[in-house]
XYZ file of C-alpha atoms in Angstrom:
357
model
C 36.221 -52.420 -32.434
C 38.622 -49.901 -31.861
C 39.366 -46.857 -34.388
C 42.837 -45.962 -35.988
C 44.156 -44.303 -33.330
C 43.494 -46.689 -30.891
C 40.471 -44.728 -28.841
C 37.403 -46.292 -27.667
C 34.109 -45.384 -29.815
C 32.123 -42.578 -27.909
C 29.202 -44.379 -25.482
C 25.875 -44.512 -27.192
C 23.331 -42.173 -25.339
C 21.621 -43.073 -22.317
C 17.974 -44.077 -23.388
C 16.431 -44.359 -19.833
C 13.845 -42.103 -19.638
C 14.145 -39.134 -17.143
C 11.682 -39.222 -13.845
C 9.448 -35.884 -14.002
C 9.692 -33.667 -10.918
C 7.463 -34.110 -8.104
C 5.197 -31.428 -7.270
C 5.438 -31.761 -2.646
C 2.957 -29.589 -2.202
C -0.284 -31.384 -0.737
C -3.969 -31.208 -2.317
C -7.251 -29.924 -0.664
C -10.492 -31.913 -1.156
C -11.320 -29.957 -4.089
C -7.705 -30.187 -5.712
C -8.023 -33.860 -5.110
C -11.009 -34.098 -6.900
C -9.790 -32.325 -9.869
C -6.947 -34.707 -10.036
C -9.624 -37.549 -9.979
C -12.057 -35.711 -12.661
C -14.620 -36.105 -9.649
C -17.252 -34.252 -7.056
C -15.852 -33.111 -3.991
C -18.107 -34.901 -2.247
C -16.716 -38.067 -4.071
C -13.350 -37.228 -2.583
C -14.802 -37.477 1.090
C -16.397 -40.850 -0.008
C -13.536 -42.332 -1.126
C -11.330 -40.406 1.825
C -13.297 -43.391 3.974
C -12.011 -46.306 1.784
C -9.366 -48.484 3.296
C -6.645 -48.356 0.297
C -7.578 -44.149 -0.155
C -3.911 -42.071 0.689
C -3.882 -41.166 4.231
C -4.876 -37.518 5.525
C -3.180 -34.897 7.062
C -4.501 -32.910 9.035
C -4.507 -29.199 8.805
C -4.387 -25.779 11.050
C -7.875 -25.184 10.675
C -9.167 -29.178 11.288
C -9.465 -29.468 8.054
C -7.768 -32.719 5.827
C -5.061 -32.798 3.012
C -3.564 -35.147 0.837
C -0.080 -36.094 -0.881
C -0.411 -34.899 -4.527
C 1.958 -38.078 -5.618
C 0.277 -40.511 -3.437
C -3.212 -39.346 -4.731
C -1.761 -39.758 -8.555
C -0.711 -42.942 -7.802
C -3.806 -44.008 -6.195
C -5.656 -42.495 -9.596
C -3.014 -44.707 -11.549
C -4.521 -47.703 -10.224
C -8.026 -46.867 -9.997
C -9.007 -45.752 -13.050
C -12.476 -45.305 -12.412
C -13.153 -43.825 -9.135
C -16.541 -42.074 -9.535
C -18.553 -40.466 -11.974
C -17.256 -37.423 -13.853
C -17.921 -34.223 -12.327
C -18.451 -31.666 -15.452
C -19.426 -28.641 -14.076
C -22.022 -27.661 -11.120
C -25.856 -28.670 -12.082
C -27.428 -25.278 -13.350
C -30.794 -24.927 -15.177
C -30.700 -25.545 -19.176
C -32.325 -22.267 -19.851
C -29.110 -20.259 -18.030
C -31.899 -19.340 -15.151
C -30.285 -19.338 -11.466
C -29.766 -22.951 -9.734
C -32.824 -23.931 -7.071
C -30.616 -22.540 -4.169
C -29.937 -19.569 -5.356
C -33.773 -18.899 -5.880
C -33.871 -19.698 -2.427
C -31.634 -16.987 -1.237
C -32.895 -14.256 -4.119
C -36.141 -14.556 -2.669
C -34.969 -13.769 0.923
C -32.748 -10.881 -0.458
C -35.972 -9.661 -1.837
C -38.502 -9.821 1.258
C -35.278 -7.821 2.915
C -35.290 -5.309 0.276
C -39.276 -5.129 0.628
C -39.123 -4.499 4.384
C -36.761 -1.581 3.410
C -39.019 -0.359 0.601
C -35.625 -0.285 -1.371
C -36.465 -0.643 -5.262
C -33.370 -2.711 -5.741
C -31.223 -5.993 -4.511
C -27.836 -5.307 -3.127
C -25.060 -7.041 -1.771
C -26.723 -6.235 2.344
C -29.560 -7.681 0.834
C -27.799 -10.757 -0.400
C -26.104 -11.128 2.969
C -29.404 -10.532 4.995
C -31.071 -13.522 2.982
C -27.967 -15.632 3.706
C -28.282 -14.459 7.473
C -32.085 -15.855 7.341
C -32.310 -19.218 9.484
C -34.604 -21.011 6.705
C -31.722 -20.139 4.140
C -30.177 -23.500 2.989
C -26.586 -24.170 2.397
C -24.174 -23.231 4.769
C -23.271 -19.791 4.216
C -25.450 -18.567 7.322
C -22.730 -20.767 9.691
C -19.994 -19.428 8.485
C -20.909 -15.877 8.856
C -22.214 -17.006 12.304
C -18.964 -18.415 13.207
C -17.074 -14.820 12.272
C -19.679 -13.163 14.479
C -21.697 -11.457 11.390
C -25.830 -11.862 13.001
C -28.760 -11.445 10.925
C -30.162 -8.564 13.747
C -26.744 -6.207 14.371
C -26.265 -6.876 10.388
C -29.495 -5.780 9.706
C -28.904 -2.466 12.521
C -26.105 -1.700 10.470
C -27.297 -1.571 7.179
C -30.403 0.866 8.727
C -27.357 3.045 10.218
C -25.385 3.153 7.035
C -28.507 4.211 4.827
C -31.157 6.301 7.181
C -34.638 5.845 7.824
C -36.133 3.054 5.288
C -38.005 4.644 2.067
C -41.203 5.998 2.863
C -42.809 4.635 -0.120
C -43.373 0.904 -1.184
C -41.893 0.433 -4.545
C -43.704 -0.734 -7.684
C -41.185 -3.311 -8.627
C -37.657 -4.478 -7.831
C -34.916 -4.511 -9.609
C -32.072 -7.232 -9.815
C -28.704 -4.220 -10.356
C -26.233 -5.777 -12.965
C -23.538 -6.230 -10.054
C -26.076 -8.091 -8.098
C -26.255 -10.409 -11.292
C -22.365 -11.049 -11.812
C -22.372 -11.767 -8.164
C -24.837 -14.954 -9.029
C -23.249 -15.915 -11.811
C -19.298 -15.614 -9.848
C -21.159 -17.878 -7.704
C -21.400 -20.751 -10.550
C -17.814 -20.326 -11.215
C -17.015 -20.800 -7.041
C -18.644 -23.762 -7.128
C -17.223 -25.222 -10.120
C -13.601 -24.040 -8.640
C -14.507 -26.040 -5.652
C -15.998 -28.894 -7.794
C -19.454 -28.809 -6.022
C -22.308 -30.449 -8.044
C -24.526 -28.045 -6.602
C -24.800 -24.146 -5.994
C -25.620 -22.780 -2.910
C -25.386 -19.931 -0.236
C -21.632 -20.766 0.480
C -20.493 -20.390 -3.166
C -22.845 -17.127 -2.992
C -20.670 -16.023 0.057
C -17.347 -16.594 -1.720
C -17.986 -14.961 -5.021
C -19.250 -11.581 -2.410
C -15.670 -11.726 -0.191
C -13.376 -12.655 -3.544
C -14.291 -9.692 -5.065
C -14.054 -7.565 -1.750
C -18.182 -6.719 -2.433
C -18.991 -8.066 1.381
C -21.020 -5.167 2.695
C -20.751 -2.278 5.443
C -16.993 -3.713 6.244
C -17.845 -6.385 8.865
C -15.364 -8.876 7.931
C -12.337 -6.209 7.207
C -12.561 -4.803 10.544
C -12.877 -8.370 12.347
C -9.494 -8.837 10.359
C -10.803 -11.794 8.099
C -9.231 -12.518 4.648
C -11.290 -13.743 2.015
C -8.781 -16.874 2.302
C -9.578 -17.546 5.589
C -13.798 -16.854 4.668
C -12.969 -19.480 1.394
C -11.126 -21.950 4.117
C -13.894 -22.023 6.849
C -16.088 -22.928 4.012
C -14.331 -26.033 2.767
C -14.095 -26.985 6.349
C -17.595 -26.699 7.547
C -19.178 -28.861 4.212
C -16.143 -31.328 5.088
C -17.421 -31.860 8.708
C -14.881 -29.292 10.697
C -16.600 -28.505 13.752
C -16.699 -24.453 13.508
C -15.166 -22.316 16.631
C -16.724 -20.183 19.103
C -17.549 -17.027 17.200
C -16.443 -13.999 18.938
C -18.526 -11.131 19.803
C -18.254 -8.253 16.943
C -19.652 -5.191 17.238
C -21.423 -3.233 14.177
C -19.493 -0.787 12.113
C -19.484 2.720 13.442
C -20.224 5.365 11.019
C -17.412 8.193 10.579
C -17.690 11.697 11.335
C -18.061 11.915 7.054
C -21.097 9.508 7.175
C -22.703 11.394 9.999
C -21.551 14.991 8.728
C -21.093 15.900 12.624
C -20.274 19.830 13.363
C -21.963 20.405 10.737
C -25.655 22.315 11.445
C -27.708 20.717 8.598
C -31.229 22.187 7.703
C -34.225 19.505 7.529
C -35.171 20.047 3.331
C -38.947 21.359 2.675
C -40.678 18.167 3.544
C -39.171 18.408 6.833
C -36.867 15.577 6.894
C -33.579 15.465 8.500
C -30.589 14.791 5.930
C -29.036 12.930 8.643
C -31.176 10.178 8.317
C -31.989 10.486 4.438
C -28.795 9.203 3.067
C -27.494 7.960 0.900
C -26.619 11.693 -0.768
C -26.052 11.972 -4.188
C -24.774 14.491 -5.986
C -25.049 17.604 -8.430
C -23.205 20.321 -9.751
C -23.951 23.982 -9.732
C -25.954 24.873 -13.039
C -23.420 28.270 -14.737
C -25.300 29.613 -17.396
C -23.757 29.391 -20.672
C -22.744 32.689 -21.431
C -20.666 32.873 -18.703
C -17.717 30.563 -18.199
C -16.763 28.912 -15.468
C -14.494 30.502 -12.700
C -11.641 28.457 -11.970
C -12.059 26.285 -9.008
C -15.690 26.230 -9.911
C -15.486 22.848 -12.804
C -15.597 19.399 -9.923
C -18.005 21.518 -7.204
C -20.657 19.808 -6.383
C -23.259 19.833 -3.913
C -25.127 16.853 -2.289
C -28.650 15.888 -2.416
C -30.840 13.654 -0.086
C -33.048 11.203 -1.606
C -35.990 13.165 -1.887
C -34.187 15.414 -4.291
C -33.553 18.174 -2.394
C -30.327 20.027 -1.715
C -28.683 18.775 1.539
C -28.038 22.451 3.419
C -26.516 24.047 6.205
C -28.578 25.973 8.616
C -27.330 29.244 7.414
C -28.396 27.857 3.621
C -24.956 26.969 2.045
C -24.984 23.467 0.445
C -22.704 20.860 1.848
C -20.163 19.129 -0.452
C -16.937 18.004 -0.332
C -14.443 20.413 0.691
C -11.607 20.980 -2.520
C -8.775 23.122 -2.814
C -8.482 25.878 -5.873
C -7.562 22.896 -7.944
C -10.611 21.084 -7.024
C -9.035 18.647 -4.759
C -11.029 16.822 -1.966
C -8.983 18.295 1.606
C -8.676 15.186 4.059
C -9.065 16.013 7.800
C -6.332 14.684 10.351
C -7.559 10.886 10.053
C -7.827 10.950 6.619
C -11.116 11.025 5.723
C -12.684 13.130 3.131
C -14.174 16.653 4.770
C -17.622 17.775 4.659
C -18.664 21.243 4.276
C -20.444 24.200 3.123
C -19.749 26.207 0.185
C -21.037 29.316 -1.645
C -23.104 29.153 -4.468
C -20.762 30.314 -7.385
C -21.607 34.054 -8.337
C -23.875 33.316 -11.552
C -25.084 29.582 -10.245
C -27.687 27.880 -9.397
C -28.706 24.887 -7.132
C -32.004 23.009 -9.254
C -33.475 21.140 -6.012
C -35.323 17.955 -7.078
C -38.773 18.708 -7.834
C -37.478 21.395 -10.605
C -34.374 18.955 -11.851
C -34.631 18.822 -15.515
C -31.940 17.945 -18.196
C -29.029 20.513 -18.398
C -25.247 21.565 -18.866
C -24.021 21.723 -15.263
C -20.313 22.728 -14.409
C -19.925 19.612 -12.669
């Protein structure tokens, strides 16, 4: 049939489907597990089958697979195994068994220091315990992080252990959030059980690994994650490097300041961490320029940290209360005169008052 002008009719549009673009990026075992809806362990079991797509080696000795090949395999194998619905968590909202094991060891470490709280340092020491379940201890050891140097670094950063045994131990909200994030890390890796390596990932992924060990060694959170996946997928760990404990800076040690012992006879340098208090100013006297923000340090006995001539130690600030940095970029510590009309309140006499800080 032709038109009146003799022209051919327009061709009908093609009904053939457009091929969707493919993702050329390979997938890890965890990513393959999410594609198949199974656990990471099940993917490793399937990888041993003859008809599963061949793996490609990674630079660290692990394995990855072609995303297209895994999707094609899934299309021909509608039942790859039990469906992964998330990590196995207690129905009452409590911690999984391995998390309790880590937490109990962290409590023991805190008790050794007479610390009334469970912090990131205690969690790491608990994971480095030889009886701690999971792979976190092996991963940390492969980076040169060992239990005894780690313990000594904690002592150096905190000062002498607390002298009074606490009557109870508190789990701070920040530590509780780390343990909650471990559940999410297990879900991210498609692992059915929450273990110590997930706690390690929860610490490193949010920059909470204590005392600067991994940062000083140039280890990134991605490197820790890759090492966790490698060791839990059967890859041999590399020879650990020799890692020296982090050294304290002059700011931490307050070197160059002749500090006086507190009224109990304790050396302030060994009584860290230091808190901070403001100079109390009478309400009938407005604070002078630069007084606001001038705070002095108190040791953990509650007494002001004083130089030998009686001046309190604080951050050195300019007239606008901006901290002054030294040649190394560290905030400077130094003595400061108590502002006229102000008063320092030592620990035994502390009470709630309006302060200039």
